[in-house]
Amino acid sequence: MQKFNIVVRKHQKSALLSYLQERGDVEVVDVRTKKEEPSSEHEIDLLLAELDFVLDLFKERVVKEKEGALTGIKKFLAGPLEFSHQDFEKICRSFDYSKLVNDLKKWDNDLVRLQIEEKEQIEKMEILRPWQTLGLMRADLETGRTKSILGVLPAQALSNLKKVVDGEVNIRKVKEEVKDYYLVITYLKKNEETFLRDLQSTGFSIVVLPCENTPAAEIQKIEERLEEIHKLKRDVLKQIKRASREERKVKMVYDYWQNKKKVKDTTGWIEDTRYMSFISGWTSSFGFKRLQRILPPKFPGVYLEKTEKEKGERVPVIVANRNLMEPFESVTRIYGLPEYNELDPTPYLSFFFAIFFGMCLSDAGYGIVLLIASVAAVKYLKLSEGVKRLFKLMIYCSITTIIVGVLYGAYFSISLIDLPASSLRDFLLSLQVIDPIKSPLQIMIISLLFGLLQSWFARMVNVKYLLSKKRIKEALLGDFIWVWAILAIIFFGITKLFFPSLAKIGGYTVIGFAAILVLTQGYQKKNIFLKFTSGLLSLYKVVGMLSDILSYSRLLALGLTTSIIGLVINVIALLFRDMVPYVGVLVMIPILIGGHLFNMGINILGGFIHSARLQFVEFFPKFMEGGGRMFKPLKREYRFTKIKGN
C-alpha cells in the first residue's frame, strides 16, 4: 500500500473527491483538526433517517399482494433495478420526496392516533360489558335519601355480605359469572359511614363506570365509534398503499443521498486553508501510479506526493488474488484480514479447503447438483460481489466433492453393488477405491495424513514468511528444523510399517533431530541453562502437533454422516414405495427429493464450517496473527439499485 498527500485548489476539492469516488480505489484518511460538523451533514442524516422511516412504513403498513412462486423466482433472479448513471441522477433530482415524506408522516401519526383511541375504546367497552343490563345512568344512582354503588363481589364472599346488610339495604344482581357477582347495592345515606365500613370487610370491590349514560347506550356509542375508526384506518392505509408505488424512487433517492453523505463526511476529513485543501489517503502502488498519470491533466495545479505512515498508524490491507484463487478469499475474510506485514493465507489454504470440503460432503451426486446450482447462480443471478465469490468457491468445492464421491463410490447414497448388472454399474464400481461405510479406518488414516501434511505445510509457509522478512536466524533455527524433524518422524513410521530392516535408521534419525531441537530451540535465551531447558521443553510441541492432527478426524465423521443419512432416506423412501400399492412411487419421489436436498443442505453447511474451522484453528496460527485493518476506499455504493458498469 502507498500513502499519499494531495494539495488541490479549494474550488476543485469537491470535483476531485467525486472523481476519486468514481474510481473507487482510494481510501481517504482524516487529517482535519477538530471542528463542529456543518449543518448540511445533519440535514443529510435527517433526510436519510426520514427515507428509512418511509421504507419501514411501507414494509409494516402495506400488505403485499400475494404473488405466485414463479413471479417470486423471476423477481429474485432479476435482482435490483439497473439504471445508467445519468438516468439514476435524473430520476433522483426530479423526484419530490419531501412531499411524500410529509404526507406519510401525517398518515402514520393519524394511524397511531386512531390505534390509541381504538385501544382506549375497547378497554372502556370491556369495563362496561358486565353492566350492560344495568339500565341506570350515573345520575340515577343517587336520590334524596338513598345512594347506590356498583361493585364486584367474589362468589365465596356472598355470605360475608349477608352479615352486614339489614332490611334497609337493597342488593341487585346485575350479572353472575363463575367466580364473581356484579352487584348494585342501594343504602340509606344516613347509614353510609357505618355501612361502607362494614362493606369493606366483605371483599366487595367498588366499581365506577367511565360514563354518564347507561352502559348499554355507551356500549352502542363505542361500537359505532369503533366502526368509524376502522373505516378511517382503512382510508389511511389505502393512501399509504398508493404512496408505496413510489417505493422504487425512494430507494433510489436513499442510495443517491447515501453516496452524497460519504462525500460530505470525507470533505470534513480534509484540512482547508484559505486557498488550498490538503487530502491524505491510501491506495495501492498501482493506484498511486494511475493517480500520478491522471490527476495533473484533470485538476491543473494539483500536487501529489508519496508519504510515510505516521507513528502508530495502521496500514490498511487489500486482499487481492488472481482469478483462480480469488473465490477462496471468502474463507480468509470470515477469519479476518492478515496484518499489513503478514502473508495473505488465501493461496495456501485453497487446496486444503477444497479437499476437506469434498471429504465432508463426499457424494458425487450431491457434487453434481451443487456444481450445476453454483454455475447457474454465477451465470444468471445478479449477485453482489461477495455472494458471487462464494458461489465460485462452491464450484471448486463441488468438483472436489465429485472426485471424492467417485473414489468412495457414493452417488446419492445408492448401493452400487445392489443395482442390476449393467456396464454403467461396472464402470462406476471400477472407479471406487474405498467404501467409507465398510472401511472407515482407511478414511480415518487419510484424514490424519492430511492433517499431518497441512501441519508440515504451515511450517513451510512460516519459514518462507520469515525469510521474506529477513528474519533468517528465526527461520533456520525455528520451523525449518521442525520441517525436517516432521519428515524424520514420517520416515521412521514408514520404515517401521513397510521396511522393518530400515527401522533402526529411521529411529536414529528421529533421535538425531530430537537432539538438534534440544540444542537449537532455546537460541533466544541468553542463559545456557535456559537455552537447554527451552530446547528440551520444545519437544513437547510434538504432543500439541498430534492433538492438532487428531482434529482432522472430523473429516471422517462428516463424510460418514452424509453417507448414513442419505442411506436412511433411501431406505425410508423404498419402504413407502412397497407399503402403499400402486401409488407408493408418488410418495417415494418427494421423500427422495426432499430428503436428499435436506441432507445436501446441512452437510454443505457443515462441510464449509468444519473445513474453515481447520484452517482458522489448526493452520493460520502457525504463521499469522491476523487482525488487519480493511481498506475502505471512497467509492459509490448502492443498497437498493444497480448502476450499469459500476
XYZ file of C-alpha atoms in Angstrom:
646
model
C 0.000 0.000 0.000
C 1.164 3.540 -0.764
C 0.178 6.541 1.314
C -0.053 9.875 -0.460
C -0.895 13.524 0.020
C -2.699 15.760 -2.462
C -2.837 19.544 -2.361
C -5.500 20.955 -4.657
C -7.163 24.304 -5.218
C -10.059 24.658 -2.820
C -12.689 25.111 -5.515
C -11.561 21.826 -7.088
C -11.945 19.809 -3.868
C -15.494 18.538 -4.411
C -14.820 17.647 -8.027
C -11.659 15.781 -7.049
C -13.471 13.820 -4.313
C -16.262 12.893 -6.703
C -13.663 11.742 -9.194
C -11.849 9.633 -6.572
C -15.195 8.149 -5.539
C -15.909 7.204 -9.123
C -12.533 5.464 -9.368
C -13.176 3.545 -6.154
C -9.539 2.630 -5.369
C -8.517 5.327 -2.908
C -9.070 5.461 0.847
C -9.057 8.975 2.313
C -7.921 9.434 5.924
C -8.941 12.098 8.440
C -6.367 14.930 8.676
C -8.640 17.685 9.927
C -8.291 19.490 13.211
C -11.333 19.178 15.449
C -14.221 21.389 14.416
C -18.012 21.350 14.556
C -19.848 19.421 11.868
C -21.570 21.602 9.292
C -25.344 21.680 9.415
C -25.620 20.287 5.878
C -24.331 16.926 7.129
C -27.076 16.948 9.747
C -29.603 17.671 7.036
C -28.435 14.688 5.003
C -28.519 12.477 8.092
C -32.043 13.684 8.819
C -33.135 13.053 5.243
C -31.681 9.525 5.291
C -33.468 8.835 8.569
C -36.728 10.052 7.013
C -36.243 7.854 3.955
C -35.525 4.915 6.252
C -38.775 5.715 8.062
C -40.671 5.738 4.738
C -39.256 2.355 3.689
C -40.005 0.857 7.110
C -43.539 2.268 6.911
C -44.113 0.629 3.525
C -42.814 -2.650 4.932
C -45.007 -2.537 8.048
C -48.206 -0.911 6.806
C -48.595 -2.066 3.213
C -49.958 -5.569 2.761
C -48.119 -7.064 -0.173
C -50.243 -8.689 -2.803
C -49.760 -12.423 -2.973
C -47.647 -13.418 -5.923
C -47.026 -16.827 -7.409
C -43.846 -18.784 -6.826
C -42.829 -18.216 -10.456
C -43.200 -14.438 -10.113
C -41.188 -14.514 -6.889
C -38.406 -16.509 -8.541
C -38.394 -14.105 -11.513
C -38.066 -11.130 -9.174
C -35.261 -12.822 -7.269
C -33.414 -13.678 -10.462
C -33.903 -10.160 -11.826
C -32.098 -8.661 -8.820
C -32.136 -4.917 -8.087
C -33.304 -2.457 -10.741
C -30.499 -1.385 -13.049
C -30.032 2.165 -14.397
C -27.406 4.126 -16.212
C -25.680 6.700 -14.026
C -27.296 9.556 -15.975
C -30.832 8.136 -15.615
C -30.243 7.458 -11.937
C -29.160 11.055 -11.253
C -32.020 12.467 -13.357
C -34.709 10.464 -11.525
C -33.272 11.278 -8.089
C -33.074 15.028 -8.772
C -36.594 15.263 -10.239
C -38.376 13.220 -7.567
C -40.243 15.347 -4.970
C -39.585 13.138 -1.972
C -40.224 15.880 0.625
C -43.993 15.984 -0.070
C -44.164 12.198 0.083
C -42.261 12.116 3.377
C -44.519 14.789 4.923
C -47.692 13.030 3.758
C -46.503 9.711 5.121
C -45.540 11.260 8.444
C -49.043 12.727 8.757
C -50.712 9.438 7.796
C -48.567 7.475 10.199
C -49.444 9.898 13.008
C -53.133 9.527 12.088
C -52.802 5.744 12.270
C -51.046 5.852 15.624
C -53.692 8.244 16.996
C -56.511 6.016 15.734
C -54.881 2.896 17.146
C -54.529 4.526 20.571
C -58.157 5.643 20.514
C -59.266 2.182 19.354
C -57.429 0.576 22.244
C -58.943 3.031 24.742
C -62.451 2.452 23.396
C -62.061 -1.327 23.563
C -60.770 -1.136 27.144
C -63.724 1.099 28.085
C -66.163 -1.322 26.469
C -64.618 -4.249 28.383
C -65.297 -2.387 31.635
C -68.895 -1.636 30.669
C -69.761 -5.033 29.185
C -70.687 -6.761 32.513
C -73.004 -3.828 33.369
C -74.814 -3.815 30.024
C -78.198 -4.694 31.658
C -77.853 -2.166 34.486
C -80.321 0.259 32.858
C -79.254 3.181 35.071
C -77.425 6.385 34.282
C -74.892 7.816 36.733
C -77.426 10.429 37.852
C -79.913 7.673 38.762
C -77.539 6.230 41.381
C -78.365 8.890 43.943
C -81.710 10.217 45.257
C -82.544 12.465 48.185
C -82.432 9.640 50.761
C -80.621 6.807 49.080
C -77.387 6.117 47.294
C -76.354 3.188 45.070
C -72.899 1.785 44.488
C -71.714 -0.720 41.891
C -69.169 -3.371 42.632
C -67.848 -6.887 42.227
C -68.051 -9.485 44.950
C -66.286 -12.866 44.865
C -68.840 -15.672 44.885
C -67.406 -17.248 48.025
C -67.800 -13.901 49.892
C -71.577 -13.706 49.424
C -72.187 -14.987 52.977
C -69.991 -12.180 54.352
C -72.167 -9.615 52.574
C -75.347 -11.030 54.041
C -73.956 -10.493 57.560
C -73.550 -6.731 57.106
C -76.830 -5.903 55.368
C -80.139 -5.276 57.068
C -83.661 -4.543 55.915
C -82.721 -1.034 54.824
C -80.259 -2.204 52.112
C -81.278 -3.406 48.672
C -78.985 -5.689 46.630
C -79.493 -6.226 42.927
C -77.522 -8.818 40.973
C -76.704 -7.386 37.511
C -74.586 -10.268 36.293
C -73.275 -13.521 37.633
C -70.070 -15.129 36.449
C -68.351 -18.271 37.637
C -66.340 -16.568 40.386
C -67.859 -13.083 40.727
C -71.152 -11.272 41.246
C -71.734 -7.842 39.711
C -73.972 -6.067 42.201
C -75.793 -2.789 42.701
C -76.249 -2.047 46.411
C -78.633 0.704 47.461
C -78.460 2.003 51.038
C -79.752 4.929 53.107
C -77.478 7.945 53.106
C -77.854 8.315 56.875
C -76.193 4.883 57.324
C -73.477 5.455 54.718
C -70.457 5.687 57.005
C -71.311 2.577 59.015
C -72.427 0.557 56.015
C -69.364 1.313 53.860
C -67.025 0.455 56.746
C -68.755 -2.905 57.207
C -68.812 -3.472 53.450
C -65.009 -3.214 53.239
C -64.664 -6.412 55.284
C -66.744 -8.448 52.815
C -64.302 -8.303 49.871
C -66.644 -6.080 47.833
C -64.735 -4.002 45.193
C -66.450 -0.739 44.246
C -66.647 -0.010 40.507
C -67.031 3.475 38.987
C -68.299 3.328 35.418
C -66.470 5.603 32.927
C -69.664 7.150 31.510
C -72.641 9.292 32.448
C -75.031 7.356 30.204
C -76.431 3.881 30.733
C -73.825 1.168 29.970
C -75.923 -0.263 27.099
C -76.200 3.149 25.411
C -72.495 3.822 25.959
C -71.512 0.436 24.501
C -73.601 1.133 21.411
C -71.885 4.514 21.065
C -68.442 2.881 21.411
C -69.304 0.258 18.793
C -70.326 2.994 16.363
C -67.068 4.851 17.027
C -65.008 1.669 16.564
C -66.655 1.121 13.206
C -65.811 4.711 12.283
C -62.176 4.213 13.421
C -61.857 1.067 11.303
C -63.094 2.970 8.267
C -60.652 5.838 8.902
C -57.783 3.347 9.304
C -58.694 1.635 6.050
C -58.736 5.012 4.270
C -55.295 5.951 5.662
C -53.848 2.556 4.749
C -55.191 2.954 1.212
C -53.381 6.292 0.952
C -50.131 4.712 2.212
C -50.542 1.838 -0.252
C -50.991 4.305 -3.118
C -47.873 6.138 -1.946
C -45.928 2.870 -1.880
C -45.953 2.937 -5.684
C -43.102 5.411 -5.259
C -41.065 2.944 -3.179
C -38.624 2.312 -6.023
C -37.857 6.018 -6.321
C -37.489 6.354 -2.553
C -34.868 3.609 -2.615
C -33.026 5.329 -5.435
C -33.034 8.634 -3.565
C -31.755 6.824 -0.475
C -28.790 5.450 -2.435
C -28.232 8.852 -4.040
C -28.025 10.706 -0.735
C -26.074 7.930 0.966
C -23.308 8.487 -1.575
C -23.617 12.260 -1.190
C -23.198 11.775 2.538
C -19.974 9.846 2.012
C -18.502 12.745 0.071
C -19.721 15.185 2.742
C -18.217 13.048 5.516
C -14.919 12.825 3.650
C -14.947 16.561 2.983
C -14.946 17.020 6.728
C -11.722 14.989 6.972
C -9.845 17.422 4.730
C -7.761 20.296 6.054
C -8.533 23.563 4.281
C -6.522 26.738 4.149
C -7.747 29.979 2.607
C -6.922 28.859 -0.926
C -5.908 25.207 -0.774
C -7.170 21.850 0.520
C -4.997 19.082 1.939
C -6.080 15.477 1.310
C -4.276 12.426 2.666
C -5.110 8.807 1.920
C -4.052 5.291 0.978
C -4.152 3.464 -2.308
C -2.321 0.528 -3.882
C 1.027 1.037 -5.641
C -0.760 0.565 -8.936
C -3.473 3.014 -7.905
C -0.853 5.642 -6.970
C 0.754 5.401 -10.401
C -2.636 5.955 -12.000
C -3.230 8.998 -9.797
C 0.144 10.397 -10.911
C -0.872 9.940 -14.516
C -4.495 11.132 -14.402
C -4.797 13.871 -11.743
C -2.452 16.596 -13.171
C -4.245 16.974 -16.518
C -7.691 16.603 -14.916
C -7.024 19.001 -11.989
C -4.407 21.577 -13.104
C -2.161 22.751 -10.283
C -2.719 19.634 -8.170
C 0.307 18.422 -6.190
C 0.665 14.710 -5.387
C 3.429 13.129 -3.319
C 4.243 9.858 -1.546
C 4.434 9.983 2.203
C 5.264 7.643 5.087
C 2.765 6.360 7.625
C 2.629 8.177 10.910
C 3.833 6.589 14.109
C 1.243 4.126 15.366
C -0.857 4.420 12.202
C -2.181 1.100 10.885
C -1.749 0.413 7.205
C -4.996 -0.771 5.548
C -4.952 -4.178 3.884
C -6.224 -5.228 0.456
C -6.660 -8.953 -0.131
C -6.373 -9.346 -3.880
C -5.746 -12.642 -5.648
C -5.879 -13.708 -9.254
C -8.990 -15.309 -10.721
C -8.186 -18.876 -9.677
C -7.586 -18.043 -6.016
C -9.983 -15.111 -5.639
C -13.026 -17.232 -4.550
C -11.068 -18.588 -1.563
C -10.893 -15.042 -0.187
C -14.387 -15.781 1.174
C -12.768 -18.108 3.736
C -9.982 -15.661 4.623
C -12.418 -12.766 5.087
C -14.506 -14.796 7.574
C -11.419 -15.173 9.780
C -10.318 -11.577 9.324
C -7.606 -9.923 7.298
C -3.913 -10.515 7.900
C -1.847 -7.611 9.193
C -0.190 -5.487 6.517
C 3.208 -7.152 7.019
C 1.829 -10.720 7.127
C 1.286 -13.238 4.337
C -2.104 -13.466 2.668
C -3.114 -17.071 3.588
C -5.619 -17.412 0.724
C -3.403 -19.252 -1.806
C -2.075 -21.582 0.903
C -5.452 -22.666 2.249
C -7.146 -23.125 -1.134
C -6.055 -26.710 -1.888
C -6.729 -27.987 1.614
C -10.095 -26.238 1.971
C -11.416 -27.636 -1.314
C -10.227 -31.172 -0.488
C -11.601 -31.069 3.055
C -14.982 -29.809 1.849
C -15.094 -32.638 -0.702
C -14.310 -35.208 2.014
C -17.115 -33.801 4.206
C -19.820 -33.793 1.507
C -18.306 -36.895 -0.150
C -21.147 -37.742 -2.567
C -20.694 -37.397 -6.328
C -24.460 -36.917 -6.837
C -24.550 -34.015 -4.383
C -21.411 -32.611 -6.002
C -23.059 -32.580 -9.437
C -26.184 -30.837 -8.097
C -24.029 -28.276 -6.257
C -21.931 -27.694 -9.381
C -24.995 -27.066 -11.583
C -26.612 -24.777 -8.988
C -23.401 -22.793 -8.418
C -22.664 -22.333 -12.139
C -26.269 -21.253 -12.779
C -26.143 -18.788 -9.875
C -22.900 -17.218 -11.096
C -24.092 -17.043 -14.685
C -27.731 -15.970 -14.361
C -28.227 -14.246 -10.996
C -27.401 -10.617 -10.307
C -25.403 -11.149 -7.150
C -23.243 -8.907 -5.021
C -19.507 -9.437 -5.350
C -19.298 -11.252 -2.011
C -22.114 -13.701 -2.817
C -20.786 -14.320 -6.325
C -17.355 -15.075 -4.846
C -18.972 -17.600 -2.506
C -20.751 -19.391 -5.368
C -17.475 -19.517 -7.313
C -15.899 -21.147 -4.265
C -18.728 -23.687 -4.301
C -17.831 -24.543 -7.903
C -14.336 -25.608 -6.822
C -15.709 -27.431 -3.791
C -18.327 -29.258 -5.879
C -15.564 -30.546 -8.188
C -13.584 -31.991 -5.251
C -16.857 -33.434 -3.913
C -17.447 -35.213 -7.218
C -13.891 -36.599 -7.228
C -14.129 -37.806 -3.612
C -17.627 -39.199 -4.272
C -16.405 -41.202 -7.275
C -13.495 -42.614 -5.231
C -15.949 -43.515 -2.410
C -18.485 -44.939 -4.913
C -21.145 -42.592 -3.432
C -23.998 -41.463 -5.707
C -26.964 -40.225 -3.642
C -26.026 -42.982 -1.160
C -27.199 -45.674 -3.611
C -25.561 -49.050 -3.060
C -23.911 -49.749 -6.437
C -23.455 -53.423 -5.717
C -27.246 -53.885 -5.258
C -28.101 -52.351 -8.632
C -28.954 -54.610 -11.601
C -25.869 -55.592 -13.556
C -25.005 -53.133 -16.299
C -21.943 -51.666 -17.950
C -22.509 -48.324 -16.162
C -22.652 -50.029 -12.762
C -19.481 -51.991 -13.508
C -17.752 -48.808 -14.691
C -18.665 -46.883 -11.527
C -17.599 -49.826 -9.353
C -14.254 -49.922 -11.179
C -13.670 -46.287 -10.151
C -14.447 -46.931 -6.492
C -11.324 -47.101 -4.319
C -12.749 -47.042 -0.782
C -16.140 -47.910 0.728
C -16.492 -45.382 3.602
C -19.193 -47.465 5.345
C -17.189 -50.713 5.294
C -13.695 -49.232 5.673
C -13.904 -46.167 7.951
C -10.417 -46.875 9.311
C -8.866 -46.135 5.911
C -10.729 -42.801 5.750
C -9.522 -42.027 9.271
C -5.897 -42.676 8.291
C -6.250 -40.496 5.167
C -7.819 -37.706 7.252
C -4.966 -37.783 9.770
C -2.385 -37.856 6.978
C -3.960 -34.701 5.525
C -3.698 -33.170 8.989
C -0.009 -34.076 9.163
C 0.554 -32.693 5.652
C -1.145 -29.362 6.424
C 0.710 -29.018 9.726
C 4.017 -29.595 7.914
C 2.988 -27.207 5.116
C 2.105 -24.480 7.644
C 5.669 -24.591 8.958
C 6.990 -24.334 5.398
C 4.840 -21.239 4.879
C 6.149 -19.731 8.102
C 9.763 -20.344 7.006
C 9.024 -18.584 3.724
C 7.417 -15.647 5.552
C 10.350 -15.267 7.983
C 12.891 -15.418 5.144
C 10.946 -12.770 3.197
C 11.221 -10.506 6.257
C 14.986 -11.194 6.556
C 14.462 -12.946 9.904
C 16.888 -15.638 8.794
C 18.063 -16.845 12.199
C 14.480 -17.239 13.424
C 13.559 -19.124 10.239
C 16.528 -21.512 10.147
C 16.638 -22.299 13.872
C 12.858 -22.447 14.245
C 10.363 -24.023 11.899
C 12.991 -25.014 9.310
C 14.337 -27.640 11.717
C 10.802 -28.709 12.599
C 10.055 -29.229 8.891
C 12.871 -31.758 8.713
C 12.040 -33.239 12.115
C 8.490 -33.979 10.960
C 9.880 -35.631 7.813
C 12.155 -37.740 10.039
C 9.138 -38.891 12.084
C 7.278 -39.780 8.867
C 10.355 -41.665 7.601
C 10.518 -43.615 10.848
C 6.822 -44.519 10.578
C 7.207 -45.733 7.005
C 10.276 -47.859 7.759
C 8.578 -49.325 10.843
C 5.473 -50.313 8.873
C 6.846 -51.295 5.494
C 10.653 -51.669 5.735
C 11.456 -53.120 9.181
C 15.091 -53.629 8.224
C 15.496 -49.830 7.912
C 13.582 -49.039 11.113
C 16.793 -48.590 13.103
C 17.987 -45.914 10.693
C 14.601 -44.200 10.994
C 14.829 -44.360 14.788
C 18.346 -42.884 14.840
C 17.183 -40.116 12.501
C 14.380 -39.167 14.879
C 16.741 -39.217 17.876
C 19.222 -37.088 15.945
C 16.622 -34.429 15.136
C 15.382 -34.537 18.726
C 18.917 -33.708 19.837
C 19.151 -30.876 17.284
C 15.858 -29.453 18.538
C 17.088 -29.574 22.158
C 20.259 -27.740 21.149
C 18.646 -25.079 18.933
C 15.127 -24.229 20.152
C 16.377 -22.209 23.097
C 18.506 -19.924 20.924
C 16.595 -16.826 22.062
C 17.640 -17.358 25.707
C 20.883 -15.849 26.990
C 21.481 -18.200 29.924
C 22.904 -21.582 28.819
C 20.744 -23.437 31.343
C 17.625 -21.721 29.983
C 18.758 -22.485 26.436
C 18.921 -26.205 27.248
C 15.669 -26.201 29.234
C 13.775 -24.370 26.485
C 15.181 -26.759 23.891
C 14.124 -29.771 25.938
C 10.632 -28.384 26.527
C 10.263 -27.693 22.798
C 9.948 -31.470 22.268
C 6.551 -31.175 23.960
C 5.342 -29.480 20.780
C 5.079 -32.990 19.322
C 2.134 -33.613 21.678
C 0.459 -30.393 20.502
C 1.068 -31.387 16.904
C -0.558 -34.797 17.475
C -3.525 -33.046 19.097
C -3.879 -30.784 16.056
C -3.707 -33.753 13.695
C -6.403 -35.657 15.614
C -8.702 -32.718 14.959
C -8.770 -33.765 11.302
C -10.697 -36.927 12.225
C -13.801 -34.748 11.780
C -13.346 -35.283 8.030
C -14.198 -38.956 8.565
C -17.142 -38.144 10.851
C -18.748 -35.636 8.476
C -18.226 -37.879 5.434
C -19.878 -40.808 7.221
C -22.750 -38.564 8.326
C -23.532 -37.663 4.709
C -23.480 -41.304 3.624
C -25.536 -42.690 6.506
C -28.265 -40.015 6.412
C -28.558 -40.496 2.639
C -28.792 -44.255 3.151
C -31.588 -43.849 5.702
C -33.507 -41.534 3.335
C -33.290 -44.154 0.580
C -34.490 -46.937 2.900
C -37.469 -44.869 4.121
C -38.434 -43.943 0.551
C -38.309 -47.594 -0.566
C -40.387 -48.670 2.438
C -43.146 -46.231 1.447
C -42.994 -47.475 -2.141
C -43.522 -51.062 -1.018
C -46.070 -50.254 1.709
C -48.534 -48.338 -0.490
C -49.613 -50.328 -3.547
C -49.680 -48.582 -6.949
C -49.265 -45.002 -5.637
C -46.266 -45.747 -3.404
C -43.954 -44.337 -6.053
C -45.763 -40.985 -5.787
C -44.904 -40.909 -2.065
C -41.354 -42.146 -2.623
C -40.358 -39.373 -5.057
C -40.965 -36.361 -2.750
C -39.285 -38.208 0.123
C -36.203 -38.797 -2.013
C -36.075 -35.225 -3.359
C -36.834 -33.503 -0.060
C -34.661 -35.843 1.986
C -31.602 -35.571 -0.212
C -31.962 -31.766 -0.547
C -32.085 -31.574 3.244
C -29.091 -33.889 3.614
C -27.148 -31.945 1.000
C -28.025 -28.597 2.590
C -26.989 -29.440 6.149
C -23.806 -31.163 5.006
C -22.811 -28.277 2.717
C -23.167 -26.053 5.756
C -21.300 -28.498 7.988
C -18.598 -29.107 5.388
C -17.991 -25.378 4.962
C -17.898 -24.632 8.685
C -15.613 -27.509 9.655
C -13.268 -27.104 6.666
C -12.950 -23.417 7.543
C -12.508 -24.266 11.209
C -9.500 -26.477 10.396
C -7.925 -23.510 8.581
C -8.671 -20.997 11.332
C -7.663 -23.122 14.326
C -5.047 -25.584 13.034
C -3.459 -23.813 10.043
C -3.454 -19.997 10.353
C -1.997 -19.658 13.881
C 1.240 -21.323 12.747
C 2.218 -18.403 10.520
C -0.114 -15.417 11.053
C -1.940 -13.497 13.758
C -4.499 -11.589 11.675
C -6.446 -8.518 12.781
C -5.551 -6.356 9.775
C -7.439 -3.120 9.037
C -9.605 -3.404 5.945
C -9.007 -0.954 3.100
C -12.196 1.102 2.790
C -11.990 3.120 -0.402
C -14.164 6.134 -1.044
C -16.485 4.797 -3.716
C -20.110 4.809 -4.757
C -22.121 2.031 -3.165
C -25.772 1.218 -3.791
C -28.007 -0.647 -1.371
C -31.170 -0.888 -3.469
C -30.189 -0.122 -7.047
C -27.606 -1.246 -9.547
C -25.784 1.138 -11.848
C -24.698 -0.148 -15.230
C -20.944 -0.569 -15.428
C -20.483 0.033 -11.698
